[in-house]
Short mmCIF file of C-alpha atoms and ligand atoms in Angstrom, two decimals:
data_model
loop_
_atom_site.label_atom_id
_atom_site.label_comp_id
_atom_site.label_asym_id
_atom_site.label_seq_id
_atom_site.Cartn_x
_atom_site.Cartn_y
_atom_site.Cartn_z
CA MET A 1 16.17 -37.90 17.62
CA LYS A 2 17.68 -37.46 14.20
CA VAL A 3 17.78 -33.86 13.08
CA LEU A 4 18.54 -32.35 9.68
CA VAL A 5 19.66 -28.71 9.48
CA VAL A 6 19.36 -27.07 6.05
CA GLY A 7 21.93 -24.41 5.15
CA SER A 8 25.66 -23.76 5.15
CA GLY A 9 26.49 -20.55 7.00
CA GLY A 10 27.43 -19.30 10.45
CA ARG A 11 23.77 -19.22 11.35
CA GLU A 12 23.42 -22.93 10.60
CA HIS A 13 26.65 -23.67 12.50
CA ALA A 14 25.10 -21.98 15.56
CA ILE A 15 21.83 -23.89 15.07
CA VAL A 16 23.69 -27.20 14.75
CA GLU A 17 25.69 -26.40 17.87
CA ALA A 18 22.58 -25.57 19.89
CA ILE A 19 21.02 -28.86 18.78
CA SER A 20 24.21 -30.75 19.60
CA ARG A 21 23.88 -29.58 23.22
CA SER A 22 20.56 -31.45 23.51
CA PRO A 23 20.80 -34.91 25.07
CA LYS A 24 17.98 -35.88 22.71
CA ALA A 25 20.13 -35.48 19.60
CA SER A 26 21.22 -38.93 18.46
CA LYS A 27 22.32 -37.85 14.97
CA ILE A 28 22.65 -34.47 13.26
CA TYR A 29 22.83 -34.02 9.51
CA ALA A 30 23.55 -30.74 7.73
CA ALA A 31 22.77 -30.07 4.08
CA PRO A 32 25.08 -28.93 2.70
CA GLY A 33 26.81 -27.76 5.92
CA ASN A 34 30.37 -26.44 5.96
CA ALA A 35 33.85 -27.27 7.20
CA GLY A 36 33.06 -26.09 10.75
CA ILE A 37 29.70 -27.80 10.95
CA ALA A 38 31.40 -31.05 9.90
CA ALA A 39 32.85 -31.36 13.43
CA LEU A 40 29.34 -31.64 14.90
CA ALA A 41 27.20 -33.08 12.12
CA GLU A 42 27.36 -35.31 9.10
CA CYS A 43 27.38 -33.03 6.07
CA VAL A 44 25.33 -34.18 3.12
CA ALA A 45 26.00 -32.77 -0.36
CA ILE A 46 22.48 -31.51 -1.13
CA LYS A 47 21.85 -27.84 -1.86
CA ASP A 48 19.44 -25.87 0.32
CA THR A 49 16.98 -25.41 -2.56
CA GLU A 50 16.90 -29.06 -3.71
CA VAL A 51 13.67 -29.76 -1.88
CA GLU A 52 12.85 -33.14 -3.41
CA LYS A 53 16.34 -34.46 -2.70
CA LEU A 54 16.18 -33.17 0.87
CA LEU A 55 12.80 -34.82 1.31
CA GLU A 56 14.09 -38.10 -0.05
CA PHE A 57 17.10 -37.91 2.25
CA ALA A 58 14.97 -37.13 5.31
CA LYS A 59 12.71 -40.10 4.62
CA ALA A 60 15.50 -42.54 3.80
CA ASN A 61 17.36 -41.60 6.99
CA GLU A 62 14.30 -41.41 9.24
CA VAL A 63 14.93 -37.79 10.17
CA ASP A 64 12.59 -36.77 13.02
CA LEU A 65 12.94 -33.02 12.64
CA THR A 66 14.25 -30.68 9.93
CA VAL A 67 15.31 -27.12 10.78
CA VAL A 68 15.56 -24.62 7.92
CA GLY A 69 18.10 -21.79 7.92
CA PRO A 70 18.03 -19.90 4.60
CA GLU A 71 15.18 -17.91 3.06
CA ALA A 72 15.95 -19.45 -0.34
CA SER A 73 14.74 -22.85 0.94
CA LEU A 74 11.56 -21.30 2.33
CA ALA A 75 10.90 -19.40 -0.89
CA VAL A 76 10.86 -22.63 -2.89
CA GLY A 77 8.36 -24.17 -0.47
CA ILE A 78 10.45 -26.64 1.52
CA VAL A 79 8.09 -26.45 4.50
CA ASP A 80 4.97 -27.06 2.40
CA ARG A 81 6.52 -30.14 0.77
CA PHE A 82 7.78 -31.69 4.03
CA ARG A 83 4.42 -31.14 5.69
CA GLU A 84 2.57 -32.65 2.73
CA GLU A 85 4.61 -35.78 3.30
CA GLY A 86 3.91 -35.73 7.03
CA LEU A 87 7.44 -34.78 8.11
CA LYS A 88 8.15 -32.41 11.00
CA ILE A 89 9.87 -29.23 9.88
CA PHE A 90 10.78 -25.95 11.58
CA GLY A 91 10.09 -22.94 9.37
CA PRO A 92 7.24 -21.04 7.70
CA THR A 93 5.28 -22.12 4.63
CA LYS A 94 5.91 -20.35 1.35
CA ALA A 95 2.77 -18.29 1.89
CA ALA A 96 3.87 -17.18 5.38
CA ALA A 97 7.44 -16.52 4.22
CA GLN A 98 6.05 -13.75 1.99
CA LEU A 99 6.52 -11.55 5.05
CA GLU A 100 10.16 -11.54 3.98
CA ALA A 101 9.97 -12.39 0.28
CA SER A 102 7.62 -9.52 -0.60
CA LYS A 103 8.08 -6.07 0.90
CA ASP A 104 4.69 -5.14 -0.54
CA PHE A 105 2.94 -8.06 1.22
CA ALA A 106 4.61 -7.11 4.52
CA LYS A 107 3.70 -3.45 4.13
CA ARG A 108 0.06 -4.13 3.28
CA LEU A 109 -0.27 -6.45 6.28
CA MET A 110 1.25 -3.85 8.60
CA VAL A 111 -1.07 -1.11 7.40
CA LYS A 112 -4.14 -3.37 7.65
CA TYR A 113 -3.32 -4.42 11.23
CA ASP A 114 -1.98 -1.09 12.43
CA VAL A 115 1.62 -2.21 12.96
CA PRO A 116 3.94 0.83 13.20
CA THR A 117 6.16 1.19 10.13
CA ALA A 118 7.42 3.86 7.70
CA GLY A 119 4.85 5.40 5.33
CA TYR A 120 5.09 4.02 1.79
CA GLU A 121 3.70 3.63 -1.72
CA THR A 122 4.22 0.78 -4.18
CA PHE A 123 4.93 1.34 -7.88
CA THR A 124 5.41 -0.69 -11.02
CA ASP A 125 5.50 2.28 -13.39
CA PHE A 126 8.76 4.20 -13.69
CA GLU A 127 7.24 7.61 -14.50
CA GLU A 128 4.74 7.41 -11.64
CA ALA A 129 7.45 6.34 -9.22
CA LEU A 130 9.72 9.18 -10.33
CA ALA A 131 6.93 11.74 -9.98
CA TYR A 132 6.24 10.48 -6.45
CA VAL A 133 9.89 10.77 -5.46
CA LYS A 134 10.11 14.29 -6.93
CA LYS A 135 7.14 15.35 -4.80
CA GLY A 136 8.72 14.00 -1.62
CA SER A 137 11.88 14.78 0.35
CA LEU A 138 15.39 13.34 0.40
CA PRO A 139 16.82 10.99 1.42
CA THR A 140 14.27 8.56 0.09
CA VAL A 141 14.20 4.79 0.58
CA LEU A 142 13.74 2.60 -2.51
CA LYS A 143 13.11 -1.10 -1.99
CA TYR A 144 12.95 -3.66 -4.70
CA ASP A 145 9.94 -5.90 -4.06
CA GLY A 146 11.35 -9.39 -3.90
CA LEU A 147 14.30 -11.32 -2.58
CA ALA A 148 17.44 -9.51 -3.67
CA ALA A 149 19.96 -11.04 -1.26
CA GLY A 150 19.99 -7.93 0.92
CA LYS A 151 20.91 -5.74 -2.02
CA GLY A 152 17.42 -4.58 -2.87
CA VAL A 153 17.41 -1.44 -0.71
CA VAL A 154 18.84 1.88 -1.81
CA ILE A 155 18.77 5.01 0.32
CA ALA A 156 19.01 7.75 -2.29
CA THR A 157 20.38 11.09 -1.10
CA THR A 158 20.16 12.89 -4.46
CA MET A 159 17.45 13.03 -7.10
CA GLU A 160 19.93 11.70 -9.70
CA GLU A 161 20.62 8.64 -7.57
CA ALA A 162 16.91 8.09 -6.98
CA GLU A 163 16.20 8.27 -10.68
CA ALA A 164 19.04 5.93 -11.64
CA THR A 165 17.90 3.43 -8.99
CA LEU A 166 14.30 3.49 -10.16
CA ARG A 167 15.54 2.98 -13.69
CA ASP A 168 17.52 -0.08 -12.52
CA MET A 169 14.64 -1.52 -10.55
CA LEU A 170 11.76 -0.75 -12.92
CA LEU A 171 13.11 -0.46 -16.45
CA ASP A 172 16.15 -2.73 -16.61
CA THR A 173 15.58 -6.33 -15.72
CA LYS A 174 18.61 -6.39 -13.44
CA PHE A 175 16.54 -7.75 -10.54
CA GLY A 176 13.72 -9.45 -12.46
CA GLU A 177 10.16 -8.20 -12.73
CA GLY A 178 9.93 -4.65 -11.47
CA ARG A 179 7.97 -3.49 -8.45
CA VAL A 180 9.28 -0.92 -6.00
CA VAL A 181 8.25 0.13 -2.50
CA ILE A 182 9.13 3.78 -1.85
CA GLU A 183 9.38 4.51 1.84
CA GLU A 184 9.69 7.38 4.25
CA PHE A 185 13.27 7.70 5.56
CA LEU A 186 13.43 6.98 9.29
CA THR A 187 16.21 7.66 11.77
CA GLY A 188 17.16 5.95 15.01
CA GLU A 189 18.95 2.91 16.43
CA GLU A 190 18.21 -0.34 14.64
CA PHE A 191 17.84 -3.65 16.43
CA SER A 192 16.70 -7.17 15.72
CA LEU A 193 13.95 -8.84 17.72
CA MET A 194 13.60 -12.50 16.79
CA CYS A 195 10.69 -14.56 18.08
CA PHE A 196 9.81 -18.23 17.94
CA VAL A 197 6.32 -18.24 16.49
CA ALA A 198 3.78 -21.06 16.32
CA GLY A 199 0.61 -19.50 14.98
CA ASN A 200 -0.43 -16.98 17.61
CA LYS A 201 1.90 -18.43 20.29
CA ILE A 202 5.17 -16.54 20.46
CA CYS A 203 8.36 -16.47 22.52
CA ALA A 204 11.04 -13.77 22.31
CA MET A 205 14.77 -14.25 21.94
CA PRO A 206 17.20 -11.69 23.41
CA VAL A 207 17.40 -8.59 21.20
CA ALA A 208 20.54 -8.21 19.11
CA GLN A 209 22.14 -5.66 16.83
CA ASP A 210 23.67 -6.40 13.45
CA HIS A 211 26.40 -4.29 11.76
CA LYS A 212 25.58 -4.21 8.08
CA ARG A 213 28.24 -1.90 6.69
CA ALA A 214 31.64 -3.31 5.76
CA TYR A 215 33.88 -0.89 7.71
CA ASP A 216 34.13 0.84 11.09
CA ASN A 217 31.75 3.72 11.88
CA ASP A 218 29.14 2.16 9.59
CA GLU A 219 31.08 3.18 6.51
CA GLY A 220 31.42 1.31 3.23
CA PRO A 221 29.01 -0.92 1.36
CA ASN A 222 26.22 -3.06 2.82
CA THR A 223 27.16 -6.66 3.63
CA GLY A 224 25.49 -9.76 4.98
CA GLY A 225 26.51 -8.55 8.48
CA MET A 226 29.96 -7.90 9.96
CA GLY A 227 29.17 -8.60 13.60
CA ALA A 228 26.46 -8.59 16.24
CA TYR A 229 25.93 -8.44 19.97
CA THR A 230 23.36 -8.80 22.71
CA GLU A 231 22.07 -7.25 25.11
CA LEU A 232 21.28 -3.72 23.95
CA PRO A 233 21.26 -1.00 26.61
CA PHE A 234 19.10 1.35 24.51
CA VAL A 235 16.24 -1.13 24.24
CA THR A 236 14.42 -0.66 27.55
CA GLU A 237 11.95 -3.07 29.10
CA GLN A 238 9.17 -0.75 27.98
CA ASP A 239 10.50 -0.72 24.41
CA HIS A 240 10.59 -4.48 24.48
CA ALA A 241 7.06 -4.82 25.81
CA TYR A 242 5.81 -2.36 23.19
CA ALA A 243 7.57 -4.18 20.34
CA MET A 244 6.25 -7.55 21.51
CA GLU A 245 2.66 -6.37 21.86
CA LYS A 246 2.23 -3.90 19.02
CA ILE A 247 4.50 -5.54 16.48
CA MET A 248 5.44 -9.19 16.97
CA GLN A 249 2.24 -10.52 18.58
CA ARG A 250 0.09 -8.40 16.29
CA VAL A 251 1.79 -9.77 13.18
CA ALA A 252 1.56 -13.36 14.45
CA ASP A 253 -2.17 -12.84 15.08
CA ALA A 254 -2.60 -11.13 11.70
CA MET A 255 -1.00 -14.05 9.88
CA VAL A 256 -3.44 -16.46 11.59
CA GLU A 257 -6.31 -14.13 10.71
CA GLU A 258 -5.20 -14.01 7.07
CA GLY A 259 -5.19 -17.80 6.84
CA THR A 260 -1.41 -18.02 6.52
CA PRO A 261 -0.31 -18.80 10.09
CA PHE A 262 3.40 -18.32 10.68
CA THR A 263 5.59 -21.05 12.17
CA GLY A 264 9.32 -20.69 12.73
CA VAL A 265 11.35 -17.59 13.49
CA LEU A 266 9.82 -14.21 12.84
CA TYR A 267 12.62 -11.66 12.68
CA GLY A 268 11.65 -8.05 13.28
CA GLY A 269 14.17 -5.56 11.93
CA LEU A 270 13.10 -2.62 14.10
CA MET A 271 14.14 0.98 14.57
CA LYS A 272 13.78 3.10 17.70
CA THR A 273 12.75 6.38 16.07
CA PRO A 274 11.90 9.66 17.84
CA ASN A 275 8.27 8.70 17.16
CA GLY A 276 8.46 5.25 18.66
CA ILE A 277 9.59 1.83 17.53
CA LYS A 278 8.84 1.05 13.89
CA VAL A 279 9.34 -1.89 11.58
CA ILE A 280 12.06 -1.60 8.93
CA GLU A 281 11.64 -5.14 7.64
CA PHE A 282 10.60 -8.65 8.54
CA ASN A 283 12.55 -11.79 7.86
CA ALA A 284 10.94 -15.21 7.98
CA ARG A 285 13.97 -16.97 9.47
CA PHE A 286 16.84 -16.71 11.92
CA GLY A 287 18.98 -13.62 11.28
CA ASP A 288 22.61 -13.90 10.36
CA PRO A 289 24.82 -12.98 12.27
CA GLU A 290 22.30 -12.34 15.10
CA THR A 291 21.70 -16.07 15.58
CA GLU A 292 25.39 -16.62 16.27
CA VAL A 293 25.21 -14.33 19.32
CA VAL A 294 21.71 -15.29 20.48
CA LEU A 295 21.70 -19.09 20.40
CA PRO A 296 24.83 -19.47 22.58
CA ARG A 297 22.64 -18.00 25.35
CA LEU A 298 19.90 -20.62 24.95
CA LYS A 299 19.66 -22.65 28.15
CA SER A 300 16.61 -24.67 27.14
CA ASP A 301 16.74 -27.82 25.06
CA ALA A 302 16.89 -26.68 21.41
CA ILE A 303 15.20 -29.82 20.11
CA ASP A 304 12.24 -29.35 22.51
CA LEU A 305 11.97 -25.75 21.40
CA PHE A 306 12.13 -26.40 17.65
CA MET A 307 9.81 -29.39 18.03
CA ALA A 308 7.23 -27.30 19.92
CA VAL A 309 7.18 -24.75 17.11
CA ALA A 310 7.00 -27.43 14.40
CA SER A 311 4.07 -29.00 16.30
CA ASN A 312 2.24 -25.70 16.72
CA GLU A 313 2.67 -25.71 20.51
CA GLN A 314 3.67 -22.81 22.78
CA PRO A 315 7.45 -22.34 22.49
CA GLU A 316 9.27 -21.67 25.76
CA ALA A 317 12.90 -20.70 26.15
CA GLU A 318 15.27 -19.73 28.94
CA TRP A 319 18.33 -17.59 28.28
CA SER A 320 21.54 -17.16 30.23
CA GLU A 321 22.40 -13.75 31.71
CA GLY A 322 25.21 -11.64 30.36
CA ALA A 323 26.41 -10.45 26.99
CA THR A 324 27.62 -12.06 23.80
CA LEU A 325 29.49 -10.35 21.00
CA GLY A 326 30.56 -11.70 17.62
CA ILE A 327 33.11 -10.32 15.16
CA VAL A 328 33.03 -11.48 11.55
CA LEU A 329 36.25 -12.17 9.69
CA ALA A 330 35.69 -11.49 6.01
CA SER A 331 37.80 -11.88 2.87
CA LYS A 332 39.54 -8.68 1.77
CA GLY A 333 37.45 -7.11 -0.98
CA TYR A 334 34.12 -8.44 0.35
CA PRO A 335 31.30 -7.57 -0.38
CA GLY A 336 32.89 -6.99 -3.80
CA ASP A 337 35.25 -9.43 -5.51
CA TYR A 338 37.62 -11.40 -3.34
CA ALA A 339 40.06 -14.28 -3.70
CA LYS A 340 39.63 -17.64 -1.95
CA GLY A 341 41.87 -20.45 -0.76
CA PHE A 342 44.00 -18.63 1.86
CA ALA A 343 45.19 -20.77 4.74
CA ILE A 344 43.61 -20.01 8.14
CA ARG A 345 45.76 -20.83 11.16
CA GLY A 346 45.45 -20.38 14.89
CA THR A 347 41.81 -21.33 15.40
CA GLU A 348 42.95 -24.03 17.84
CA SER A 349 44.46 -21.34 20.11
CA VAL A 350 41.01 -19.76 20.49
CA ALA A 351 39.75 -21.42 23.62
CA ASP A 352 37.45 -18.88 25.18
CA SER A 353 35.30 -17.85 22.22
CA LYS A 354 33.15 -19.91 19.92
CA ILE A 355 33.99 -19.93 16.24
CA TYR A 356 31.20 -20.41 13.74
CA HIS A 357 32.25 -21.04 10.17
CA MET A 358 30.58 -19.04 7.41
CA GLY A 359 32.71 -19.64 4.33
CA THR A 360 35.56 -22.08 4.89
CA ALA A 361 36.73 -25.30 3.26
CA MET A 362 39.28 -28.02 3.93
CA LYS A 363 41.98 -28.25 1.27
CA ASP A 364 44.72 -30.86 1.56
CA GLY A 365 44.01 -31.17 5.27
CA GLU A 366 44.22 -27.43 5.82
CA LEU A 367 41.45 -24.94 6.66
CA VAL A 368 41.16 -22.28 3.94
CA THR A 369 38.93 -19.30 3.12
CA ALA A 370 36.08 -20.18 0.77
CA GLY A 371 33.61 -17.29 0.95
CA GLY A 372 33.07 -13.58 1.51
CA ARG A 373 32.30 -13.89 5.17
CA VAL A 374 34.63 -16.57 6.46
CA MET A 375 33.96 -17.02 10.18
CA ILE A 376 32.57 -15.29 13.24
CA VAL A 377 34.28 -15.27 16.63
CA VAL A 378 31.73 -15.08 19.45
CA ALA A 379 32.63 -14.29 23.07
CA SER A 380 30.34 -14.43 26.10
CA ALA A 381 31.00 -12.47 29.30
CA PRO A 382 29.13 -10.89 32.20
CA THR A 383 29.36 -7.46 30.52
CA LEU A 384 29.42 -6.35 26.91
CA ARG A 385 32.74 -4.55 27.42
CA GLU A 386 34.38 -7.80 28.53
CA ALA A 387 32.79 -9.75 25.70
CA GLN A 388 34.15 -7.19 23.24
CA GLN A 389 37.68 -7.42 24.63
CA LYS A 390 37.60 -11.19 24.66
CA ALA A 391 36.30 -11.46 21.09
CA GLU A 392 38.88 -8.95 19.81
CA ALA A 393 41.72 -10.79 21.58
CA ASP A 394 40.61 -14.09 20.07
CA VAL A 395 40.25 -12.60 16.59
CA ARG A 396 43.91 -11.61 16.84
CA ARG A 397 44.84 -15.26 17.45
CA ILE A 398 43.57 -16.21 14.01
CA GLU A 399 46.19 -15.87 11.29
CA CYS A 400 45.32 -15.46 7.66
CA ASP A 401 46.71 -13.25 4.89
CA ASN A 402 43.42 -12.26 3.39
CA LEU A 403 40.97 -11.37 6.19
CA PHE A 404 39.65 -8.13 7.65
CA HIS A 405 37.18 -7.33 10.42
CA ARG A 406 35.46 -4.37 12.05
CA THR A 407 36.97 -3.17 15.31
CA ASP A 408 33.87 -1.33 16.55
CA ILE A 409 31.30 -4.10 16.98
CA GLY A 410 29.12 -3.16 19.97
CA ALA A 411 30.36 0.46 20.02
CA LYS A 412 26.83 1.85 19.83
CA ALA A 413 26.07 0.30 23.19
CA PHE A 414 28.74 2.48 24.81
CA ARG A 415 27.69 5.83 23.37
P1 AMP B 501 16.16 -3.89 4.67
O1 AMP B 501 16.68 -4.80 3.62
O2 AMP B 501 14.72 -3.55 4.54
O3 AMP B 501 16.57 -4.32 6.03
O4 AMP B 501 16.97 -2.52 4.51
C1 AMP B 501 18.37 -2.49 4.63
C2 AMP B 501 18.77 -1.34 5.49
O5 AMP B 501 18.32 -0.11 4.93
C3 AMP B 501 18.15 -1.36 6.86
O6 AMP B 501 18.85 -2.17 7.75
C4 AMP B 501 18.20 0.10 7.25
O7 AMP B 501 19.47 0.44 7.74
C5 AMP B 501 17.98 0.79 5.94
N1 AMP B 501 16.56 1.18 5.82
C6 AMP B 501 15.58 0.43 5.31
N2 AMP B 501 14.40 1.09 5.36
C7 AMP B 501 14.66 2.29 5.92
C8 AMP B 501 13.86 3.44 6.23
N3 AMP B 501 12.55 3.48 5.98
N4 AMP B 501 14.47 4.50 6.80
C9 AMP B 501 15.80 4.48 7.04
N5 AMP B 501 16.60 3.45 6.79
C10 AMP B 501 16.04 2.36 6.21
N1 LIG B 502 21.07 -9.80 9.91
C1 LIG B 502 20.14 -9.51 8.89
C2 LIG B 502 19.56 -10.66 8.24
O1 LIG B 502 19.72 -11.80 8.64
O2 LIG B 502 18.88 -10.47 7.23
#
């Protein structure tokens, strides 16, 4: 089978690698891919949102299955177009991807189908929104309604901050057309439960935990994710069963009921609050960096699995025992401004961990930094503690003048 993977990050590197383990893979393409992916797949210079070009490429090269990584591709309707042309593709339609693209859509669906989530109101008017916030308590959670590359959520701890944020989101056109979801502030451990979903048929992946803040102890600005691990000791079997039944299955069923059946990966960003597990957000795709610690544990044939979902059949997956832990190496300054082009050495001395590239390039035959998040080092071991030690030891083998990483990935599992 010829497979095309759309995207260029660590997530797509992990997807490509999982596919490369399948004996059914005769050829893998990645568009646009990256310097790490290039070792496993032929990288094609087409951007992830150039749907017509991707379609043309898939047809011309007789691609049997396309797997979509980024939400940007979904938001421009890549799945709808491929299906119209009779091509097999793994991912949700534009209508189903609204679960991620519109916080308001997701919230309304959850309320309608009794899926546990934080209380909320949606506003388009600045004065009304401000009055609502003034009536409520702090901190308050303000979410811009639309894709904002993970930057659309502000947890305001003072009234001044809340007001300034609402001004940004509703009066200035910084983000585009203004609509804001104002949410009850919840507390508890966050975790990610990703499921393969084909209509109402679902299959869970191991739960993982992301680390969104830039620095140790969850300090500093929000990022695209500085590390992840699996398994999570604080998510019990009961928690898992509850989340599958009351959240993931219910949403899959609801999407069928609404006439917008979901196919692909439904990502539940969940929180274990004192009042039970609640939804923080949904994504309509594989999480990043969760995928980089989850897919290494996939024992089943990835092509069979993706094909089942793309064909609306029951997805089934087996996972290896043990723990995986990934540490992201990011450019100094990220998520703010950072310089690129620094040489990366020592990756060849990393034998025990997997390295997935996130933002690298080859320059004059040398691997260099080319993005904010540069690579993730993922170790597997029987216990999380061992995986952590192994990943940290391997991170230290990588030499570069302009990288930093968190040293406390997985720490919450040991508290
Ligand atoms: P989101 O983009 O919806 O995932 O939000 C980004 C982050 O903001 C989440 O990972 C949470 O840490 C935090 N967050 C979002 N909604 C809430 C909430 N209702 N209560 C507390 N924290 C939240
Ligand atoms: N890890 C969070 C996300 O993929 O959005």
